[in-house]
mmCIF file with all atom_site columns, C-alpha atoms in Angstrom:
data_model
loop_
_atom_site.group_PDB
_atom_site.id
_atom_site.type_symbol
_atom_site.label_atom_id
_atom_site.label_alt_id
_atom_site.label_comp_id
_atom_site.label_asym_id
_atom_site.label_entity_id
_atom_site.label_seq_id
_atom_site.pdbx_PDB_ins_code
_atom_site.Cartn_x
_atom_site.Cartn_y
_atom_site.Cartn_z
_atom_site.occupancy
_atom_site.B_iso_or_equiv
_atom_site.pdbx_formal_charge
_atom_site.auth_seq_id
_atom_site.auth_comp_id
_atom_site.auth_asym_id
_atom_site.auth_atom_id
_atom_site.pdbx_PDB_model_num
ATOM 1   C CA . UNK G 1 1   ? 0.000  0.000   0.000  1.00 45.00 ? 404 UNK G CA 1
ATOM 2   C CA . UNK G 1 2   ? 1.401  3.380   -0.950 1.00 43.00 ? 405 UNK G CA 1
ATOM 3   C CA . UNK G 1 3   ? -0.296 7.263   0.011  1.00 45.00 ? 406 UNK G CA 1
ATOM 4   C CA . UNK G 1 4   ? -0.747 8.874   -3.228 1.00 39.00 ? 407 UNK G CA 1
ATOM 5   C CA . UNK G 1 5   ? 1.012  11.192  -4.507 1.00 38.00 ? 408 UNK G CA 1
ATOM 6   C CA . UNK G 1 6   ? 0.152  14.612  -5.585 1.00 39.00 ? 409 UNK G CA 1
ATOM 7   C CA . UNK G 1 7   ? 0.450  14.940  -9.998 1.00 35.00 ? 410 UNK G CA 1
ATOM 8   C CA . UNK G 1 8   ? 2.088  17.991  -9.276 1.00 38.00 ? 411 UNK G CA 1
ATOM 9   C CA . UNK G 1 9   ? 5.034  16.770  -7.219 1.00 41.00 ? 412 UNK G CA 1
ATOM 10  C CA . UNK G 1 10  ? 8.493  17.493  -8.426 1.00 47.00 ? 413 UNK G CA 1
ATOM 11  C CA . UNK G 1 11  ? 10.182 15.079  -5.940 1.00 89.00 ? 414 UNK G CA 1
ATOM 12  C CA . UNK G 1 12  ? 9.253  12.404  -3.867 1.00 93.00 ? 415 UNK G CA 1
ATOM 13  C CA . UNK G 1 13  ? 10.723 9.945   -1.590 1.00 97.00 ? 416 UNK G CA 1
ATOM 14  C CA . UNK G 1 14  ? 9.489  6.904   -0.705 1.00 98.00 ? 417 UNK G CA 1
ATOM 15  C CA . UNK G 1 15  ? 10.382 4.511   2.277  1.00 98.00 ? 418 UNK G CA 1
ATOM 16  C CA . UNK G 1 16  ? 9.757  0.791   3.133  1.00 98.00 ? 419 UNK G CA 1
ATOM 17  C CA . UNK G 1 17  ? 7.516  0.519   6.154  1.00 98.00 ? 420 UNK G CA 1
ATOM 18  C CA . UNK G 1 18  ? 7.195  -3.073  8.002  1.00 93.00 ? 421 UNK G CA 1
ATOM 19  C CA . UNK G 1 19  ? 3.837  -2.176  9.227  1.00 92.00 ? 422 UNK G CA 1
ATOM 20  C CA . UNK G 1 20  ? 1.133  -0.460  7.899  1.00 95.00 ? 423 UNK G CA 1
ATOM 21  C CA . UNK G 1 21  ? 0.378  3.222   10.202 1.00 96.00 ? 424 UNK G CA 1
ATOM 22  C CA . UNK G 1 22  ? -2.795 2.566   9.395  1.00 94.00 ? 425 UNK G CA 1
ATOM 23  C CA . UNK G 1 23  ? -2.764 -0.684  12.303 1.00 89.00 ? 426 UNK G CA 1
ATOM 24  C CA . UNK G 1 24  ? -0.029 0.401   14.262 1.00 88.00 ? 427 UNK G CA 1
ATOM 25  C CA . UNK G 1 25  ? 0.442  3.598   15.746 1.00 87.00 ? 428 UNK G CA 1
ATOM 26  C CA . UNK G 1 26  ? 4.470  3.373   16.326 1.00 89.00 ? 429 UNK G CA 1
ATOM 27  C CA . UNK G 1 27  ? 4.292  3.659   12.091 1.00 94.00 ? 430 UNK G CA 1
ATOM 28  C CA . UNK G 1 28  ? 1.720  6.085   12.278 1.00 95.00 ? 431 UNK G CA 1
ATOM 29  C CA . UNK G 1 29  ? 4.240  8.321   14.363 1.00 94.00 ? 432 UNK G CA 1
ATOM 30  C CA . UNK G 1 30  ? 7.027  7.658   11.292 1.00 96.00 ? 433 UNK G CA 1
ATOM 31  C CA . UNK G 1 31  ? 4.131  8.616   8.879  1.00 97.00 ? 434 UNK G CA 1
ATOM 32  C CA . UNK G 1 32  ? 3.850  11.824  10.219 1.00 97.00 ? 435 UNK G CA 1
ATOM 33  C CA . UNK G 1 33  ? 7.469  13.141  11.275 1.00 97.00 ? 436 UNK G CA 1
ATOM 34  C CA . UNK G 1 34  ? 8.552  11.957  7.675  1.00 98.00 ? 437 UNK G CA 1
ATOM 35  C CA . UNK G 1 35  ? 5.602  13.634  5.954  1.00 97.00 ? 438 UNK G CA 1
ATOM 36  C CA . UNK G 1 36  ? 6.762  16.849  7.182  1.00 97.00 ? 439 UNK G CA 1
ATOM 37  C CA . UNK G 1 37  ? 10.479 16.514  7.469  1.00 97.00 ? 440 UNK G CA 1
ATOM 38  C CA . UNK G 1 38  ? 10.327 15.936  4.067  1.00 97.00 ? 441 UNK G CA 1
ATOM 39  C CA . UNK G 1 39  ? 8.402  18.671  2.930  1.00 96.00 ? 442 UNK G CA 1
ATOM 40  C CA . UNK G 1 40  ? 10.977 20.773  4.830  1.00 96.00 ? 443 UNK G CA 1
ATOM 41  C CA . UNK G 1 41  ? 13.234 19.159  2.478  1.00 96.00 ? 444 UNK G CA 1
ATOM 42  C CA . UNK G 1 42  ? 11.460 19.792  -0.133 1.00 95.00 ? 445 UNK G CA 1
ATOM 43  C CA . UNK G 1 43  ? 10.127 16.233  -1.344 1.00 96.00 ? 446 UNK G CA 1
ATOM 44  C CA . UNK G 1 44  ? 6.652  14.733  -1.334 1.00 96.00 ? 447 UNK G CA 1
ATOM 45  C CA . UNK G 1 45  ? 6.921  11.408  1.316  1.00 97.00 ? 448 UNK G CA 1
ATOM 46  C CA . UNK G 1 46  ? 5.579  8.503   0.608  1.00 97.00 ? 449 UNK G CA 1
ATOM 47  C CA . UNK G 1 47  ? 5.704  4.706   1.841  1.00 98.00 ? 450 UNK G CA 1
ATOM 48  C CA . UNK G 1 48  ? 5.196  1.028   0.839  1.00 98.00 ? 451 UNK G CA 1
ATOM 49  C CA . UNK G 1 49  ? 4.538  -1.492  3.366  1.00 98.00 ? 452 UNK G CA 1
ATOM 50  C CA . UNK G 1 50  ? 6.197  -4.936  3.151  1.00 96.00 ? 453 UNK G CA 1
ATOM 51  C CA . UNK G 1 51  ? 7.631  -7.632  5.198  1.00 91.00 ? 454 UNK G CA 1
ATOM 52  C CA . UNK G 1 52  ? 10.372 -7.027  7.340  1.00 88.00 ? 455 UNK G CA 1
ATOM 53  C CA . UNK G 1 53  ? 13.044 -8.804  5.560  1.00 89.00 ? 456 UNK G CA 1
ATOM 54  C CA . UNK G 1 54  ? 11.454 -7.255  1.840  1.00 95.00 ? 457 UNK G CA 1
ATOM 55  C CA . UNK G 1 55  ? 12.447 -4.086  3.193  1.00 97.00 ? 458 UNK G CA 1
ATOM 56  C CA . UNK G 1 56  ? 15.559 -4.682  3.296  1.00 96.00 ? 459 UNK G CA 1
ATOM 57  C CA . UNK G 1 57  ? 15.784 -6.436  0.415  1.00 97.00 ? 460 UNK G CA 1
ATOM 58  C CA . UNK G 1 58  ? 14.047 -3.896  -1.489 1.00 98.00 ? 461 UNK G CA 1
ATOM 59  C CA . UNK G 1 59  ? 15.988 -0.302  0.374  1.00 98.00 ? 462 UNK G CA 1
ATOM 60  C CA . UNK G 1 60  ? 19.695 -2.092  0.195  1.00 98.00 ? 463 UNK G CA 1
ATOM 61  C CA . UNK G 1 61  ? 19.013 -2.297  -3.735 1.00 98.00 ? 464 UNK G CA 1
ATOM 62  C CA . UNK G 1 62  ? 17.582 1.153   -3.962 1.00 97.00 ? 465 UNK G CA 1
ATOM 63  C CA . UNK G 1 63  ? 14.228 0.096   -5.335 1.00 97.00 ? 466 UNK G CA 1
ATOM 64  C CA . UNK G 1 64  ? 12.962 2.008   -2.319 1.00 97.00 ? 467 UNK G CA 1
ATOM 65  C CA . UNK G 1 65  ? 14.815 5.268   -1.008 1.00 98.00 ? 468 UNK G CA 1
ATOM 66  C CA . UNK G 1 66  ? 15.302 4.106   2.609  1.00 98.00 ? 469 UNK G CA 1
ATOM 67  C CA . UNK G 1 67  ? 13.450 2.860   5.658  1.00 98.00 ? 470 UNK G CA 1
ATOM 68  C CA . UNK G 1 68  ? 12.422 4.886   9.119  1.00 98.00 ? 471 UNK G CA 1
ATOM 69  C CA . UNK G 1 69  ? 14.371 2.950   11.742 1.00 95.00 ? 472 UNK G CA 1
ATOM 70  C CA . UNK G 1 70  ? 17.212 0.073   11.891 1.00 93.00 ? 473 UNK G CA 1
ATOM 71  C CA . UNK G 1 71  ? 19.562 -0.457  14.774 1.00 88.00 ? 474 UNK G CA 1
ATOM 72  C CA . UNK G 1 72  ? 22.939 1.863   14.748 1.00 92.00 ? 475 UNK G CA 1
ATOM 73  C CA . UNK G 1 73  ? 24.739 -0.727  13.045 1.00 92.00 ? 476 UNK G CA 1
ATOM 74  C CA . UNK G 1 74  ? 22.393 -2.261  10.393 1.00 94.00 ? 477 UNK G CA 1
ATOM 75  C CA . UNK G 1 75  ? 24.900 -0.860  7.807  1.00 96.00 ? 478 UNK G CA 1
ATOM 76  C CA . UNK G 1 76  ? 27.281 -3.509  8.495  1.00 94.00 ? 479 UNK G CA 1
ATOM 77  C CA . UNK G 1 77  ? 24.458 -6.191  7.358  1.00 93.00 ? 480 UNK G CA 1
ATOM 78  C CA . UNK G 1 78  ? 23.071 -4.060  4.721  1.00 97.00 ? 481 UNK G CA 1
ATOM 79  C CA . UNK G 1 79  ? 26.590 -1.989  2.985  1.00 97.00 ? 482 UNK G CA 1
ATOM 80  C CA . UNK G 1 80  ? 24.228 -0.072  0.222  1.00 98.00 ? 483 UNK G CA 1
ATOM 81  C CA . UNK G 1 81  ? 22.466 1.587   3.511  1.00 98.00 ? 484 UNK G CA 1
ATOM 82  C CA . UNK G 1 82  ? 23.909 5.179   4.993  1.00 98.00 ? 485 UNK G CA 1
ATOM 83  C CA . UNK G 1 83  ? 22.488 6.097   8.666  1.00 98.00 ? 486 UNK G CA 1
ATOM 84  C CA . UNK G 1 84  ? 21.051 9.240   9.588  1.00 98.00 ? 487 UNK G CA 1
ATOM 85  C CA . UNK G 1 85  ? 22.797 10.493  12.249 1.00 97.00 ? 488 UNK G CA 1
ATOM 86  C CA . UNK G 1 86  ? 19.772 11.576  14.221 1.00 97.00 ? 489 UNK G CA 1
ATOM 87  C CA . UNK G 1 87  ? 18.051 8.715   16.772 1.00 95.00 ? 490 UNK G CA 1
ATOM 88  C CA . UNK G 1 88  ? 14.005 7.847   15.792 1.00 95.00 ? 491 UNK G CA 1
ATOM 89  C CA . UNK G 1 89  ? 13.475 6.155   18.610 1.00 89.00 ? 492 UNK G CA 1
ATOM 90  C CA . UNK G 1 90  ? 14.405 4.278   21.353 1.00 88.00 ? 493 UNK G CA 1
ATOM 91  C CA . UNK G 1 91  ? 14.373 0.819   21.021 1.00 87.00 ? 494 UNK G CA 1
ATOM 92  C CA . UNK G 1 92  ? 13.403 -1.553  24.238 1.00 92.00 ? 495 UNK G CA 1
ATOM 93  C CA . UNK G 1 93  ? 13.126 -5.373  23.417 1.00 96.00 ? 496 UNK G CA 1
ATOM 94  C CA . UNK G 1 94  ? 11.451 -7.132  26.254 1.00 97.00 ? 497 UNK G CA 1
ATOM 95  C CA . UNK G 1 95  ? 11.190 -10.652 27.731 1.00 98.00 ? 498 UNK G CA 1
ATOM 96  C CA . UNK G 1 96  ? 7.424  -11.506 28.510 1.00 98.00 ? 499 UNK G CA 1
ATOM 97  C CA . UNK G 1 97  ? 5.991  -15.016 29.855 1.00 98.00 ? 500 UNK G CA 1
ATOM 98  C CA . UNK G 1 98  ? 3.069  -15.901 31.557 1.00 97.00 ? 501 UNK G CA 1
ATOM 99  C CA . UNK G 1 99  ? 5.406  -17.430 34.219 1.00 97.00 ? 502 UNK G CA 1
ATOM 100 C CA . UNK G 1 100 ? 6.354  -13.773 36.228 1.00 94.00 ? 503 UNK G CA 1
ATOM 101 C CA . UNK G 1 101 ? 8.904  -16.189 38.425 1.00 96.00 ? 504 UNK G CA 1
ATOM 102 C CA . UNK G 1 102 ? 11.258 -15.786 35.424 1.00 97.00 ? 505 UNK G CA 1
ATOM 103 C CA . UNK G 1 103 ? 13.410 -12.725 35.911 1.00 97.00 ? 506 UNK G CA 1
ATOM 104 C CA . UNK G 1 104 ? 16.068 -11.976 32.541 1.00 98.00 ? 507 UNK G CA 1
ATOM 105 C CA . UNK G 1 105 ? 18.081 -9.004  32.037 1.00 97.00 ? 508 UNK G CA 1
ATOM 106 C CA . UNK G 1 106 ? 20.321 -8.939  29.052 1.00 97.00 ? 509 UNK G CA 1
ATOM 107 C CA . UNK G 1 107 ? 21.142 -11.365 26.504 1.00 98.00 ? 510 UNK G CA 1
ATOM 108 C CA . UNK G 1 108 ? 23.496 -13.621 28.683 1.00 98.00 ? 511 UNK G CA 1
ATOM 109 C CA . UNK G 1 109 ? 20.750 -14.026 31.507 1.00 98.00 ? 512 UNK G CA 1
ATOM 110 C CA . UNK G 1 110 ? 19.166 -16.497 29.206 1.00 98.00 ? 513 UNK G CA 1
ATOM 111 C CA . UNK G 1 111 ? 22.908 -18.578 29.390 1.00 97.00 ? 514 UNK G CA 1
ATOM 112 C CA . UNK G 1 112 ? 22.044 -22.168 31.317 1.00 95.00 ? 515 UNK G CA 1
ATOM 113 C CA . UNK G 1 113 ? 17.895 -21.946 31.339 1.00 97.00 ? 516 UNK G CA 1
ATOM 114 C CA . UNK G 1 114 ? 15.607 -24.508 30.021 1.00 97.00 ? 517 UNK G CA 1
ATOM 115 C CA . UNK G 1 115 ? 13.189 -21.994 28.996 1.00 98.00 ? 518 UNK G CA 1
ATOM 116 C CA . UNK G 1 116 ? 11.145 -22.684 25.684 1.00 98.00 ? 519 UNK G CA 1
ATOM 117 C CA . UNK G 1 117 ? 11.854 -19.247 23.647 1.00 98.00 ? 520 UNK G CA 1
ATOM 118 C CA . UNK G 1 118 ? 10.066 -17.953 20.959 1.00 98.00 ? 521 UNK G CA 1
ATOM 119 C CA . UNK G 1 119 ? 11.426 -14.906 18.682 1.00 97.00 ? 522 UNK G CA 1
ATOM 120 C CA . UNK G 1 120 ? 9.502  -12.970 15.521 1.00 95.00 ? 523 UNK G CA 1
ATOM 121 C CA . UNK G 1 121 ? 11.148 -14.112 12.086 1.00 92.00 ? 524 UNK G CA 1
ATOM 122 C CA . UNK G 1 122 ? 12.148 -11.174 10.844 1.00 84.00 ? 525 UNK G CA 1
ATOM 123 C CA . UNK G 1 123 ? 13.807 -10.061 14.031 1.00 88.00 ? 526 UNK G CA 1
ATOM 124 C CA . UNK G 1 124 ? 17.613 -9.445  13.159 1.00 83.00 ? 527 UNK G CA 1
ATOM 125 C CA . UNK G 1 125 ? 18.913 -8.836  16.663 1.00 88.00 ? 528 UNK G CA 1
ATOM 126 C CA . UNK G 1 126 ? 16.935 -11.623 18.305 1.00 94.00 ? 529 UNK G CA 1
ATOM 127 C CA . UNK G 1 127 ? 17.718 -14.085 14.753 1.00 94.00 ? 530 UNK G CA 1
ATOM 128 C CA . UNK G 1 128 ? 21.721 -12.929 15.933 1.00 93.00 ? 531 UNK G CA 1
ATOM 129 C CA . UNK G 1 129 ? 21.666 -13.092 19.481 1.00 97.00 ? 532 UNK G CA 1
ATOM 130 C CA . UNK G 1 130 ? 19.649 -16.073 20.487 1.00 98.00 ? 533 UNK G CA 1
ATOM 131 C CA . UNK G 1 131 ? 20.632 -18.659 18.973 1.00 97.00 ? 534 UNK G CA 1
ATOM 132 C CA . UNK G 1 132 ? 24.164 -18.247 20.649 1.00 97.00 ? 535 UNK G CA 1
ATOM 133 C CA . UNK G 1 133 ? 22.878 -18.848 24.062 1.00 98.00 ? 536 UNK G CA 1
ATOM 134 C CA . UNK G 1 134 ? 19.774 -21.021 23.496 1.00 98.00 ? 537 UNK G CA 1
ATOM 135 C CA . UNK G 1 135 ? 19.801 -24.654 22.684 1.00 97.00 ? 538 UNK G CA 1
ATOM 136 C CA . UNK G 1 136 ? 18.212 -25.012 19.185 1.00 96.00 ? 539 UNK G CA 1
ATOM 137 C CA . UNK G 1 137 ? 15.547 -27.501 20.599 1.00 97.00 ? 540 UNK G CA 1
ATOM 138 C CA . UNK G 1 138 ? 14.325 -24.784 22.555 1.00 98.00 ? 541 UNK G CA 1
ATOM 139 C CA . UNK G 1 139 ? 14.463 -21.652 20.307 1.00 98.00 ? 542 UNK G CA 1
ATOM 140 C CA . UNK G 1 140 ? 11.579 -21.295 17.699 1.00 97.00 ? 543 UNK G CA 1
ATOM 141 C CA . UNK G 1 141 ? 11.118 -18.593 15.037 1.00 96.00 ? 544 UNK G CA 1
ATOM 142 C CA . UNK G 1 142 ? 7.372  -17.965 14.639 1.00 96.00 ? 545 UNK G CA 1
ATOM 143 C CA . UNK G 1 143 ? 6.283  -15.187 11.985 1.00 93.00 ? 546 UNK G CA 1
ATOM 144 C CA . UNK G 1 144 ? 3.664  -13.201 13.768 1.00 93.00 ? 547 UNK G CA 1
ATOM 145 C CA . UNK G 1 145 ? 3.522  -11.624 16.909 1.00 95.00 ? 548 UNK G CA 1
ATOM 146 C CA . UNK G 1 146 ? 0.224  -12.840 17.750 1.00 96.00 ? 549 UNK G CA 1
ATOM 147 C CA . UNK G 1 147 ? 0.832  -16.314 16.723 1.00 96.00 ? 550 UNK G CA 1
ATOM 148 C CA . UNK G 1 148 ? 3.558  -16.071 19.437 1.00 97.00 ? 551 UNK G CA 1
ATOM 149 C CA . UNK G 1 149 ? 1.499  -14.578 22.301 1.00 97.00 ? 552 UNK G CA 1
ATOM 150 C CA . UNK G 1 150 ? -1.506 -17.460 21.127 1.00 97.00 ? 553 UNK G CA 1
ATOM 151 C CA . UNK G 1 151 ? 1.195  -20.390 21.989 1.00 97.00 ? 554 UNK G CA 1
ATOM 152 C CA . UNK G 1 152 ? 2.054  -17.728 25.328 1.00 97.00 ? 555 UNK G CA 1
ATOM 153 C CA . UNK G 1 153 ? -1.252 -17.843 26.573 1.00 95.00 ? 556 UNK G CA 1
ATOM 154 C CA . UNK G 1 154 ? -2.028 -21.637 25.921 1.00 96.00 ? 557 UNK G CA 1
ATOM 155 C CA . UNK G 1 155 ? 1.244  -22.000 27.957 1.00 96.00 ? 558 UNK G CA 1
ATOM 156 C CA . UNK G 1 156 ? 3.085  -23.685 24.266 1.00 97.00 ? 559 UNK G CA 1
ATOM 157 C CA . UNK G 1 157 ? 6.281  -21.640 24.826 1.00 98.00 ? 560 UNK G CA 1
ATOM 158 C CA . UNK G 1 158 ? 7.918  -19.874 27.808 1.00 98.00 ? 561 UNK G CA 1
ATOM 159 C CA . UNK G 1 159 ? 9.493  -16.853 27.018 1.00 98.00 ? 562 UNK G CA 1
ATOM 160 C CA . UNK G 1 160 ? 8.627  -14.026 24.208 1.00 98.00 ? 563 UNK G CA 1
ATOM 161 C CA . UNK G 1 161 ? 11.257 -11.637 23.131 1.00 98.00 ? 564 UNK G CA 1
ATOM 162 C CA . UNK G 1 162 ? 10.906 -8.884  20.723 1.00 96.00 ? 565 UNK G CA 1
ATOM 163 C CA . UNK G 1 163 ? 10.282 -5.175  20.702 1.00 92.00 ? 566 UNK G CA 1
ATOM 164 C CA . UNK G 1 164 ? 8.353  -3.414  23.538 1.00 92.00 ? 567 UNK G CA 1
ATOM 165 C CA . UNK G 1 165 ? 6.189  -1.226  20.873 1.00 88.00 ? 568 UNK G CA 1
ATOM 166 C CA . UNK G 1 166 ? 5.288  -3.907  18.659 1.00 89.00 ? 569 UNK G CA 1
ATOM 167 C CA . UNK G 1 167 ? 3.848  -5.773  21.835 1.00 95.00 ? 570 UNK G CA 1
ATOM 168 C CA . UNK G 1 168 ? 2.018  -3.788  23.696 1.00 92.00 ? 571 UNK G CA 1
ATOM 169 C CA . UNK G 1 169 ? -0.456 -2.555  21.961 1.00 89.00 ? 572 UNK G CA 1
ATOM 170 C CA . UNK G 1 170 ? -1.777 -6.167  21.173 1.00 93.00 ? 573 UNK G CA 1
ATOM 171 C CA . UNK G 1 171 ? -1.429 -7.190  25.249 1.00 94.00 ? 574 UNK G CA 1
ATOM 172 C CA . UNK G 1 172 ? -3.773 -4.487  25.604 1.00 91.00 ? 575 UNK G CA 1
ATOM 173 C CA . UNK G 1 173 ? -6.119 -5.871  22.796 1.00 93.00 ? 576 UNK G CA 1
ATOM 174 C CA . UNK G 1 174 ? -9.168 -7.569  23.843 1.00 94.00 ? 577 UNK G CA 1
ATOM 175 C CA . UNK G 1 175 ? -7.836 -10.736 23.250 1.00 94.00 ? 578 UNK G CA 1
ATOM 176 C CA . UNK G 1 176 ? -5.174 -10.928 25.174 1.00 95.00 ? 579 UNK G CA 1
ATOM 177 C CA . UNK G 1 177 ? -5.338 -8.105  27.840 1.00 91.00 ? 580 UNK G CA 1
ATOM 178 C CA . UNK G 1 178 ? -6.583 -10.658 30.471 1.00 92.00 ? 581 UNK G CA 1
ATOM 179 C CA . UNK G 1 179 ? -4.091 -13.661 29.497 1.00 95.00 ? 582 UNK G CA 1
ATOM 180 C CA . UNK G 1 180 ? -1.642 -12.937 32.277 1.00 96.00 ? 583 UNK G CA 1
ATOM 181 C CA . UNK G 1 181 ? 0.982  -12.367 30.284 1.00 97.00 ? 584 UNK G CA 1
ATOM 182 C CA . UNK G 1 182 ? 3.479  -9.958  31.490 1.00 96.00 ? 585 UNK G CA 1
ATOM 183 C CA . UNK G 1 183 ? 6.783  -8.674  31.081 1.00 97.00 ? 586 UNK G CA 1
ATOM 184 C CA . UNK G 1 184 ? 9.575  -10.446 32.961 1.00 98.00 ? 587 UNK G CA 1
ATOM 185 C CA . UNK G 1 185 ? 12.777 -8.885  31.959 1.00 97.00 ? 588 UNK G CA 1
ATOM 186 C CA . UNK G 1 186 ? 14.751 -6.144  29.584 1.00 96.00 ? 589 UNK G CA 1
ATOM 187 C CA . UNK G 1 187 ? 16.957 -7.657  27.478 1.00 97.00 ? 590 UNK G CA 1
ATOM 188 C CA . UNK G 1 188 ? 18.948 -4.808  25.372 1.00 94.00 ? 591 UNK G CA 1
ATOM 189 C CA . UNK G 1 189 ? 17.947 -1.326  24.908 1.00 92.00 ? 592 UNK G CA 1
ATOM 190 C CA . UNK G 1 190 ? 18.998 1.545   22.121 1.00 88.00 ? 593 UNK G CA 1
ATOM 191 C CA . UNK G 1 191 ? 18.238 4.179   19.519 1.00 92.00 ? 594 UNK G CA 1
ATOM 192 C CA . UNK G 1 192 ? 17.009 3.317   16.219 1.00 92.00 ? 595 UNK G CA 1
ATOM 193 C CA . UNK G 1 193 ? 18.110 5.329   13.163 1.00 97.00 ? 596 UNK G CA 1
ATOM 194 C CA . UNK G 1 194 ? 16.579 6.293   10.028 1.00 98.00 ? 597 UNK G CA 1
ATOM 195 C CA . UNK G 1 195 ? 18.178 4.619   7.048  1.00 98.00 ? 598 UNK G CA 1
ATOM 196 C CA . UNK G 1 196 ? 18.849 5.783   3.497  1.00 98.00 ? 599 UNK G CA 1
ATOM 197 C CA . UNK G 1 197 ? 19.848 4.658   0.542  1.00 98.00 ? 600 UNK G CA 1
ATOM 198 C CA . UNK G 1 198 ? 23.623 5.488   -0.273 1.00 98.00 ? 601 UNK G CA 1
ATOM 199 C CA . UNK G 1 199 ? 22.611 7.247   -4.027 1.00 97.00 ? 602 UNK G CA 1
ATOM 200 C CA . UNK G 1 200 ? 20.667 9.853   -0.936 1.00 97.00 ? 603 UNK G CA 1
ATOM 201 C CA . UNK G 1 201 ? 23.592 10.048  0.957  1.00 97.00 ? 604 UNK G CA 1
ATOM 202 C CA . UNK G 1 202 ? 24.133 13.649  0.469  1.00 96.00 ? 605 UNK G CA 1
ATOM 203 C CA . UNK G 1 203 ? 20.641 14.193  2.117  1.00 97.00 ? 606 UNK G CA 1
ATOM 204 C CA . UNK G 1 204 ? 21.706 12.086  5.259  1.00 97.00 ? 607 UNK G CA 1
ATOM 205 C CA . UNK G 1 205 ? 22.956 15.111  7.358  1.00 98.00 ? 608 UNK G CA 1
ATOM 206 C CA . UNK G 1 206 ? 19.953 17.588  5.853  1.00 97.00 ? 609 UNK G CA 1
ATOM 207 C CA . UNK G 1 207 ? 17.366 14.813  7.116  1.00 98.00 ? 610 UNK G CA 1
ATOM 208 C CA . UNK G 1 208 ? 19.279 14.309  10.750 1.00 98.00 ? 611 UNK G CA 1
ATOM 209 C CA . UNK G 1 209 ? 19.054 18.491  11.153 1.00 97.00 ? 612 UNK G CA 1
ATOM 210 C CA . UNK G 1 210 ? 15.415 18.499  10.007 1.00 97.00 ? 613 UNK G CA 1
ATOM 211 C CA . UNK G 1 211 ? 14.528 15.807  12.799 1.00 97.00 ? 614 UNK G CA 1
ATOM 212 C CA . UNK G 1 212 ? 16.457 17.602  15.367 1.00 96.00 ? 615 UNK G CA 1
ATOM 213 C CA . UNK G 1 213 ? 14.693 21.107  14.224 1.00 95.00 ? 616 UNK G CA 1
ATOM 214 C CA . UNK G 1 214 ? 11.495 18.470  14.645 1.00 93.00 ? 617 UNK G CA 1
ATOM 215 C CA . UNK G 1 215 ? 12.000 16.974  18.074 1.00 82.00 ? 618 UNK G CA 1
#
């Protein structure tokens, strides 16, 4: 899905979204401050939503301009991307379980457990970091968030990690806002950054000033 674009536009720019703003409001915020940092800029803003992965598929091979948040070093994964040098957001990712005797904080804390852990496919930093602590009987890749907190509730997996901002808004959902699950731990914490594509790298440092004149 794509906002239109007005016939008169001289230049536009258009990002890869993972979500759609129009279902969850953390993209609905990225919407907005890129609607009008752009015009600042002088472009007309636009998105596409696809999957996760897709967009960085399609942003690292410039059939998109760039995406509205990555980790600080998703460069180093993705060479054809240049960071803005201006933090989007802050980025918690959370532990949650039904089971609130489980206490983790950090990566390492999950070192020596027998806990069944589930992560989002599609999740680099959880794809990256789990696997080197949790036996691979125990770790599971599922591709939905709500798939994850259905085998949660029905007690199918012990532990949840991915990003506070995706999961909140569904734990407060009718469906799941009286399931009892809760969050047990923070496991790493830092700023996202928008990304560009390097043929835009000149606009990197115009886009970073325009967010700062935003915030």
């Amino acid at each position: 899905m794509a906002m239109a674009l007005p016939a008169a536009a001289l230049d536009s720019f258009t990002m890869a979204f993972g979500h759609d703003p129009a279902q969850q409001p953390q993209y609905r915020f990225y919407e907005l401050i890129y609607t009008e940092a752009f015009k600042r800029l002088g472009f007309t803003f636009a998105y596409k939503v696809y999957p996760s992965k897709r967009c960085s598929a399609l942003a690292n091979a410039g059939a998109v301009d760039g995406e509205p948040q990555r980790i600080a070093d998703y460069a180093k994964t993705y060479p054809n991307m240049v960071r803005v040098d201006e933090a989007i957001f802050t980025n918690r990712v959370i532990a949650f379980s039904t089971n609130t005797s489980i206490h983790l904080d950090g990566w390492d804390s999950f070192r020596g457990t027998n806990y069944r852990v589930d992560y989002r496919i599609g999740s680099r930093v959880a794809e990256e970091e789990l696997p080197k602590r949790v036996a691979p009987k125990l770790l599971s890749g599922v591709p939905a968030v709500e798939q994850i907190l259905k085998k949660l509730k029905t007690r199918h997996t012990d532990v949840f990690v991915d990003a506070e901002w995706l999961v909140l808004p569904l734990l407060n959902s009718p469906e799941f806002k009286d399931s009892g699950i809760a969050q047990v731990g923070i496991i790493a914490s830092d700023f996202s950054y928008p990304f560009l594509h390097k043929k835009h790298a000149e606009l990197a440092p115009r886009l970073a000033e325009v967010l700062r004149q935003l915030k």
